[in-house]
PDB file of C-alpha atoms in Angstrom:
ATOM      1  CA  UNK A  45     244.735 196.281-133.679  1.00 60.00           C
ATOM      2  CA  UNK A  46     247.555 197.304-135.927  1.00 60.00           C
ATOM      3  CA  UNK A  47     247.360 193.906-137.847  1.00 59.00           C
ATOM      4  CA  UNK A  48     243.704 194.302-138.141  1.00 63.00           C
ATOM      5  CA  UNK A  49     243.966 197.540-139.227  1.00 58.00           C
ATOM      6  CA  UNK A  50     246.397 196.274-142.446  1.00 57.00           C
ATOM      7  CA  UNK A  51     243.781 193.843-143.379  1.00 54.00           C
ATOM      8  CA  UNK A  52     241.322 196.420-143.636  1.00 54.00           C
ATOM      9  CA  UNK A  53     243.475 198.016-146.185  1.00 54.00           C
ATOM     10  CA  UNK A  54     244.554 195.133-147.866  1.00 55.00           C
ATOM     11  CA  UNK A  55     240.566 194.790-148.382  1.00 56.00           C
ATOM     12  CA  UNK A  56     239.910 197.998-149.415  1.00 55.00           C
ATOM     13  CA  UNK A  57     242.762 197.573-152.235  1.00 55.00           C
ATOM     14  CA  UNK A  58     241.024 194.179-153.024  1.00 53.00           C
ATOM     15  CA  UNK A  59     237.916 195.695-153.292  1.00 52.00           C
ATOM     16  CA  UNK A  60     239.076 198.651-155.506  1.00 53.00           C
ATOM     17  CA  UNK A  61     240.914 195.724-157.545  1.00 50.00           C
ATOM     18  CA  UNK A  62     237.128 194.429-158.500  1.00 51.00           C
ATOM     19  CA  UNK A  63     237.951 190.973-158.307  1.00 45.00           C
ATOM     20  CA  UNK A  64     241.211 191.509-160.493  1.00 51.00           C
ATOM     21  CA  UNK A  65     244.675 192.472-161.221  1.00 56.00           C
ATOM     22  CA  UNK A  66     245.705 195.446-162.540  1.00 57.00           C
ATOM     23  CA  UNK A  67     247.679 195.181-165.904  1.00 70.00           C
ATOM     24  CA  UNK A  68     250.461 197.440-165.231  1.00 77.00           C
ATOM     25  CA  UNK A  69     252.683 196.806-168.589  1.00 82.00           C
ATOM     26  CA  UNK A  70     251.451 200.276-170.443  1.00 86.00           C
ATOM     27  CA  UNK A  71     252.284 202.652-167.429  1.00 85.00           C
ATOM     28  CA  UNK A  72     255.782 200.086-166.646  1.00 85.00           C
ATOM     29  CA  UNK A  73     256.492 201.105-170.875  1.00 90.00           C
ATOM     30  CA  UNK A  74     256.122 204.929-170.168  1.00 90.00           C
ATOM     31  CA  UNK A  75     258.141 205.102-167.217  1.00 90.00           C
ATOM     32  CA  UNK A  76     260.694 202.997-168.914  1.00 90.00           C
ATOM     33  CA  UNK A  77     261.405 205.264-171.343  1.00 92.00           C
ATOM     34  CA  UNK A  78     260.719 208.444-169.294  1.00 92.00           C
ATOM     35  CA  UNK A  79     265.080 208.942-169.847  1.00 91.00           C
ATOM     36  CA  UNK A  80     264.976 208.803-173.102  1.00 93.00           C
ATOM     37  CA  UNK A  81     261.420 211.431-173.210  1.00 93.00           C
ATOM     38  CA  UNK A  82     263.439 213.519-171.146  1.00 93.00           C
ATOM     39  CA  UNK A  83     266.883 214.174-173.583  1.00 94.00           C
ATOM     40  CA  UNK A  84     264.243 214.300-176.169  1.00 93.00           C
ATOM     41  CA  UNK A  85     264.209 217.904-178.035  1.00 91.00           C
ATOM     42  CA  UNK A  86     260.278 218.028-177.521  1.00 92.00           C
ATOM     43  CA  UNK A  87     260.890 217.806-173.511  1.00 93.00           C
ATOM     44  CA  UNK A  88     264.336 220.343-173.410  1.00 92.00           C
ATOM     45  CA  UNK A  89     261.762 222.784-175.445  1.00 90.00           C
ATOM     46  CA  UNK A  90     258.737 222.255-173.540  1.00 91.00           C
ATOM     47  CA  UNK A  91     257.926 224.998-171.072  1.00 92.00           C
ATOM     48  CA  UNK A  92     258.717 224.532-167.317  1.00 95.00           C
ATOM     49  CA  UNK A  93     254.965 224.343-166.672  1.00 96.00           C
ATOM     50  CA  UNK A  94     254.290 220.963-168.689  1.00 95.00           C
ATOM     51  CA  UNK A  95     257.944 219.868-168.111  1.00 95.00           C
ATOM     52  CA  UNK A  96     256.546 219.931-164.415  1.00 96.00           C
ATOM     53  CA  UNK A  97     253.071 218.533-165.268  1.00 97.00           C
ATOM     54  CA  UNK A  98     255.133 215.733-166.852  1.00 95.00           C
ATOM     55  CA  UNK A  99     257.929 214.808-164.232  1.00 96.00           C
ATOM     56  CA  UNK A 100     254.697 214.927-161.624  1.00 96.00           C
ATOM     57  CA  UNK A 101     253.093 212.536-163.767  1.00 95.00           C
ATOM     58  CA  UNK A 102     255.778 210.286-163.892  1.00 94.00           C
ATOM     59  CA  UNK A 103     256.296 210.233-160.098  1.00 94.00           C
ATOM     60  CA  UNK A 104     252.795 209.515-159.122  1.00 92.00           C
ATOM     61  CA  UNK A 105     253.232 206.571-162.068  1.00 91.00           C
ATOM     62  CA  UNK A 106     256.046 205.164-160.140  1.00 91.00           C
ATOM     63  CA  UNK A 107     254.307 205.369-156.860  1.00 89.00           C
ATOM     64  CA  UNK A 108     251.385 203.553-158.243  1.00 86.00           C
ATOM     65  CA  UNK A 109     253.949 200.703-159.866  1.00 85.00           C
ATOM     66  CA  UNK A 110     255.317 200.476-156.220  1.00 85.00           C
ATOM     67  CA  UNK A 111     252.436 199.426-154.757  1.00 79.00           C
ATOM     68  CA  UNK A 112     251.866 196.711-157.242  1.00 68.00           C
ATOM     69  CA  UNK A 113     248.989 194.289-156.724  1.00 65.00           C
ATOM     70  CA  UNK A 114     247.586 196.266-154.273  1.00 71.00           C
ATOM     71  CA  UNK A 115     247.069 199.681-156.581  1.00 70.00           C
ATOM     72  CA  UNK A 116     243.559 200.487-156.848  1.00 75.00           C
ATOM     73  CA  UNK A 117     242.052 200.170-160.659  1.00 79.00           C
ATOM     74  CA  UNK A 118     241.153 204.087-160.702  1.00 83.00           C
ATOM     75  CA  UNK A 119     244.426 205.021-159.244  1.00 84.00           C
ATOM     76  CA  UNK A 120     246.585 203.174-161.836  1.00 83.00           C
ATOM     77  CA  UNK A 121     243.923 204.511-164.261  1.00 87.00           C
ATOM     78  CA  UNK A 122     244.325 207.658-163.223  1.00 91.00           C
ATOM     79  CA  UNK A 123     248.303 207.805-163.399  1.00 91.00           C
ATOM     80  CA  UNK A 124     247.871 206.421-166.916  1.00 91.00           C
ATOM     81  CA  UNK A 125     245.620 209.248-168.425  1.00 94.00           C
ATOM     82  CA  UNK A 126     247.759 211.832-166.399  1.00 95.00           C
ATOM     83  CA  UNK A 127     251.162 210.119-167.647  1.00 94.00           C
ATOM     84  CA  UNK A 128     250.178 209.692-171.276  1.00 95.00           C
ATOM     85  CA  UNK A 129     248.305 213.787-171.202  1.00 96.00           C
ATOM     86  CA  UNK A 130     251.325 215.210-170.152  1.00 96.00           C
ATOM     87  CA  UNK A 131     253.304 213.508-173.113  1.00 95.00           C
ATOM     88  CA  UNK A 132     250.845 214.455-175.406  1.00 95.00           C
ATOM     89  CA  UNK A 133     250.910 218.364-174.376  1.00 95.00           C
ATOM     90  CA  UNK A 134     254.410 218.596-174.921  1.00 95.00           C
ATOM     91  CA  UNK A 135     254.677 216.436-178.158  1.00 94.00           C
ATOM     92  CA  UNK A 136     251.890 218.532-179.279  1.00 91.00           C
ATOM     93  CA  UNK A 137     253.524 221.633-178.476  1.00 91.00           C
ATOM     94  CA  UNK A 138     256.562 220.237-180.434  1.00 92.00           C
ATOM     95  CA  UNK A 139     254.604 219.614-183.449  1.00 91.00           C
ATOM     96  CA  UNK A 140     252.766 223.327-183.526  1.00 90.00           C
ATOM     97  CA  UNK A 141     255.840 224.537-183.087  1.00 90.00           C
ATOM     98  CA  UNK A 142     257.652 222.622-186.234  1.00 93.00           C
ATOM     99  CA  UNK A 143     254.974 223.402-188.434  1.00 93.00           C
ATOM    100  CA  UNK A 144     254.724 227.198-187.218  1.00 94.00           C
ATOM    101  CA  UNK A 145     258.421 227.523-187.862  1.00 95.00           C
ATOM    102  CA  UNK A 146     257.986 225.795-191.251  1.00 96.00           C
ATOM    103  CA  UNK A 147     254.742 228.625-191.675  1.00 95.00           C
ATOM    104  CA  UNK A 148     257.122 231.276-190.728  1.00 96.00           C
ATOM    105  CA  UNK A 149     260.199 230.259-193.302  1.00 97.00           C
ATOM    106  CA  UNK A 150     257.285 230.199-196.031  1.00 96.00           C
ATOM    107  CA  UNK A 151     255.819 233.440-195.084  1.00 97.00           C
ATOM    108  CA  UNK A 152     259.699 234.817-195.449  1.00 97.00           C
ATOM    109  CA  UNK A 153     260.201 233.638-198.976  1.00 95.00           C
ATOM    110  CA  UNK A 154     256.459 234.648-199.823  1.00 95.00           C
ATOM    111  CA  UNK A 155     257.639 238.468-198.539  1.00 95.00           C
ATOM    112  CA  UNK A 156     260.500 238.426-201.482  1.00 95.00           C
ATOM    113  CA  UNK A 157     257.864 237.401-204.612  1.00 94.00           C
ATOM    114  CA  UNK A 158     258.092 240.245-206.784  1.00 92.00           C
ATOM    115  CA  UNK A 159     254.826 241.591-207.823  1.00 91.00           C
ATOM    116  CA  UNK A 160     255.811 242.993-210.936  1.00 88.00           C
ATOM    117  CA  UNK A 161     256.722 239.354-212.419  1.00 89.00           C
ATOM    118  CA  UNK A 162     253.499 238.021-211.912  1.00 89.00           C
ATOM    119  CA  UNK A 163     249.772 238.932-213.481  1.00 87.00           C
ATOM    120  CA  UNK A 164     247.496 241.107-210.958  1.00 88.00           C
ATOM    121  CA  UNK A 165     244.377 238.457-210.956  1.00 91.00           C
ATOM    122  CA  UNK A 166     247.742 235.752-209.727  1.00 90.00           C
ATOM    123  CA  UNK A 167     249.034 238.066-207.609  1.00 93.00           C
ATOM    124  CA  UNK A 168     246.269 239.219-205.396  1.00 94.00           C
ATOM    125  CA  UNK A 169     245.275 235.274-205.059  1.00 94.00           C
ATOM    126  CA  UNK A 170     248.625 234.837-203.910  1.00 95.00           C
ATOM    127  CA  UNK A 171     248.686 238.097-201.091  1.00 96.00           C
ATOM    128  CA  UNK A 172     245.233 236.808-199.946  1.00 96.00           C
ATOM    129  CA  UNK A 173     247.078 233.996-198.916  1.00 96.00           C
ATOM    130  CA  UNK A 174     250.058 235.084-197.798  1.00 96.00           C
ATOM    131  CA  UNK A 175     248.255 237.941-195.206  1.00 96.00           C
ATOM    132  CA  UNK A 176     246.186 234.844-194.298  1.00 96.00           C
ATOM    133  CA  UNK A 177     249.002 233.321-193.104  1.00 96.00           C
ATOM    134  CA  UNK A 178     250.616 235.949-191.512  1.00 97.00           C
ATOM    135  CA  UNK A 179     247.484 236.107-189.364  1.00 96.00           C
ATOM    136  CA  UNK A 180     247.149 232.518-188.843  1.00 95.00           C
ATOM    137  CA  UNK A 181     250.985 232.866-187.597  1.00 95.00           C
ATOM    138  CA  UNK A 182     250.750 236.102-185.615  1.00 95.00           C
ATOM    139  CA  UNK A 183     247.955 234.683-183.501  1.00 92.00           C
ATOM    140  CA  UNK A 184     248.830 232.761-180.262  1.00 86.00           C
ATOM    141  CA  UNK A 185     246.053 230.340-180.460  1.00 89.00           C
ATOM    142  CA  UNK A 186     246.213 228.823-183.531  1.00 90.00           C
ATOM    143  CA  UNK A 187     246.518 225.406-183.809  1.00 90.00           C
ATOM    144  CA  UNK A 188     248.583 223.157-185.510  1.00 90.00           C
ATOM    145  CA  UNK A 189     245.783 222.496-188.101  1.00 93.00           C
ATOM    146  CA  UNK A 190     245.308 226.181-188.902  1.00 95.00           C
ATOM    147  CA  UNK A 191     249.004 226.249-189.273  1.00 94.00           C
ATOM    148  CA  UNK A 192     249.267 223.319-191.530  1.00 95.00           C
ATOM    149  CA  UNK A 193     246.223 224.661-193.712  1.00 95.00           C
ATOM    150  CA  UNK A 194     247.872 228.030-193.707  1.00 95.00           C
ATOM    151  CA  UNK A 195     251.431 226.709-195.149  1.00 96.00           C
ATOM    152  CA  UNK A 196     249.333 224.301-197.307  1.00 96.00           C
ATOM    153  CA  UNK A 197     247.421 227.386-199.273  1.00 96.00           C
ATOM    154  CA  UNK A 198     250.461 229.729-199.314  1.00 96.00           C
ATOM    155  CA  UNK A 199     252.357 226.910-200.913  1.00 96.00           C
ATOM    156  CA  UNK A 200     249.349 226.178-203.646  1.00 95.00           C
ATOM    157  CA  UNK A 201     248.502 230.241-204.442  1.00 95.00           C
ATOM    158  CA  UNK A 202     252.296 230.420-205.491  1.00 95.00           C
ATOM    159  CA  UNK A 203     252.634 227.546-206.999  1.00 93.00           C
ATOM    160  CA  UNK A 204     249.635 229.030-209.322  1.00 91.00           C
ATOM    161  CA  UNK A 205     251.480 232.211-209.918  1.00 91.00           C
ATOM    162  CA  UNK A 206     251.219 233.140-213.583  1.00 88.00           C
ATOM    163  CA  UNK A 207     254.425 235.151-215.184  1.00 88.00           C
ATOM    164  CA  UNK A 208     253.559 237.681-217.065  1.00 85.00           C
ATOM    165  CA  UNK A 209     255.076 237.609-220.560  1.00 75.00           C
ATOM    166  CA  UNK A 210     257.924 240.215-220.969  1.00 62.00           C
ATOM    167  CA  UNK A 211     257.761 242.255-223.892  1.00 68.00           C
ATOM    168  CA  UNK A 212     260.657 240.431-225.559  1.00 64.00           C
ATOM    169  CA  UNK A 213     258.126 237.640-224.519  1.00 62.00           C
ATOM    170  CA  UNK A 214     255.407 238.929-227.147  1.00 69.00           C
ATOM    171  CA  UNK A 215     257.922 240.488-229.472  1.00 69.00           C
ATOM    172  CA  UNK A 216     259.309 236.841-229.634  1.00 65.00           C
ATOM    173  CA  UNK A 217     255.926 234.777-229.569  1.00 69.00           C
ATOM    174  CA  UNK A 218     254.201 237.927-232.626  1.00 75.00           C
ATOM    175  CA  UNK A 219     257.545 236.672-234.480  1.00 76.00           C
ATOM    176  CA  UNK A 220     257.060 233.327-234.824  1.00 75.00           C
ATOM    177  CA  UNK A 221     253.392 233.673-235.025  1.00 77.00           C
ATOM    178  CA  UNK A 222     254.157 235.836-238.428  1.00 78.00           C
ATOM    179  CA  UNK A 223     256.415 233.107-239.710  1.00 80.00           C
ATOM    180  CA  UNK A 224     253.901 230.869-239.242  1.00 77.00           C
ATOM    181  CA  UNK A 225     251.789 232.422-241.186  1.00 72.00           C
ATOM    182  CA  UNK A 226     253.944 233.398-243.476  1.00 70.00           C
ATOM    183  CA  UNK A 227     254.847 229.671-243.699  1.00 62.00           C
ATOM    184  CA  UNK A 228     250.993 228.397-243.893  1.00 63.00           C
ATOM    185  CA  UNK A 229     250.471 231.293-246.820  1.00 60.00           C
ATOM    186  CA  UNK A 230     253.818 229.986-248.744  1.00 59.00           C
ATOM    187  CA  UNK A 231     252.013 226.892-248.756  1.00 59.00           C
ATOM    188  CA  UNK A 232     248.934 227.909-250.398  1.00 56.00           C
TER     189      UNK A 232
END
């Protein structure tokens, strides 16, 4: 009975096989390297939650490598997609979290543009954009796109800050405007 009953399972494994082997290489690369994930910065500062999802993932990988040629298609395929998700989550959280910090640093240096150097129509582009990204940055779920876009238009409104001319500016610049003149007349 007990030998009949293995063959029964050994067929059912066949039969979830489809006729072939399962090529195991991609889910034998990410367990490989599962160390090396692990000491990564994007794991240590991943929350406890995916770090979980993740180490889960990786066990149900190994038990599905154990079993070899006898690992059903959908389970290997299924400890695959969970595997490479849970990566993704956390280097995805690592990413929002690099370009949010980035946002942040901008926002900071945006905060000590003094107004009074700048012309108004220059100035209120620029604040539209900087309040734009301080909402884009206060609110939990932004992505990393609306982050990136954010930093992107802060970074292009002041770059297109116009100075306004001091008035040793236009003192300086009515000068040599006169002397011109008075060069072109001499001319005459």
């Amino acid at each position: 009975y007990r030998r009949q009953r293995q063959m029964c399972i050994r067929d059912r494994y066949k039969d979830n096989l489809k006729g072939k082997r399962v090529s195991n290489r991609e889910l034998n690369e990410l367990v490989d390297i599962d160390a090396t994930f692990r000491s990564s910065d994007a794991f240590k500062n991943a929350s406890a939650d995916q770090q979980t999802k993740y180490k889960l993932a990786v066990d149900q990988a190994k038990d599905a490598l154990r079993k070899f040629d006898e690992v059903p298609e959908v389970e290997y395929e299924k400890a695959l997609k969970d595997l490479k998700a849970a990566r993704e989550s956390i280097q995805k959280t690592e990413e929002e979290s690099k370009v949010k910090d980035e946002l942040v640093k901008e926002i900071k240096a945006a905060n000590e543009v003094e107004k009074d150097l700048y012309t108004e129509k220059s100035y209120q582009a620029f604040r539209k954009a900087l309040v734009a990204a301080q909402t884009t940055a206060n609110t939990s779920n932004s992505t990393v796109e609306q982050y990136q876009a954010s930093l992107e238009a802060l970074k292009a409104a002041k770059d297109s800050l116009v100075e306004v001319d001091s008035e040793e500016d236009k003192a300086f610049q009515e000068l040599i405007a006169c002397l011109l003149y008075t060069s072109d007349a001499a001319d005459d």
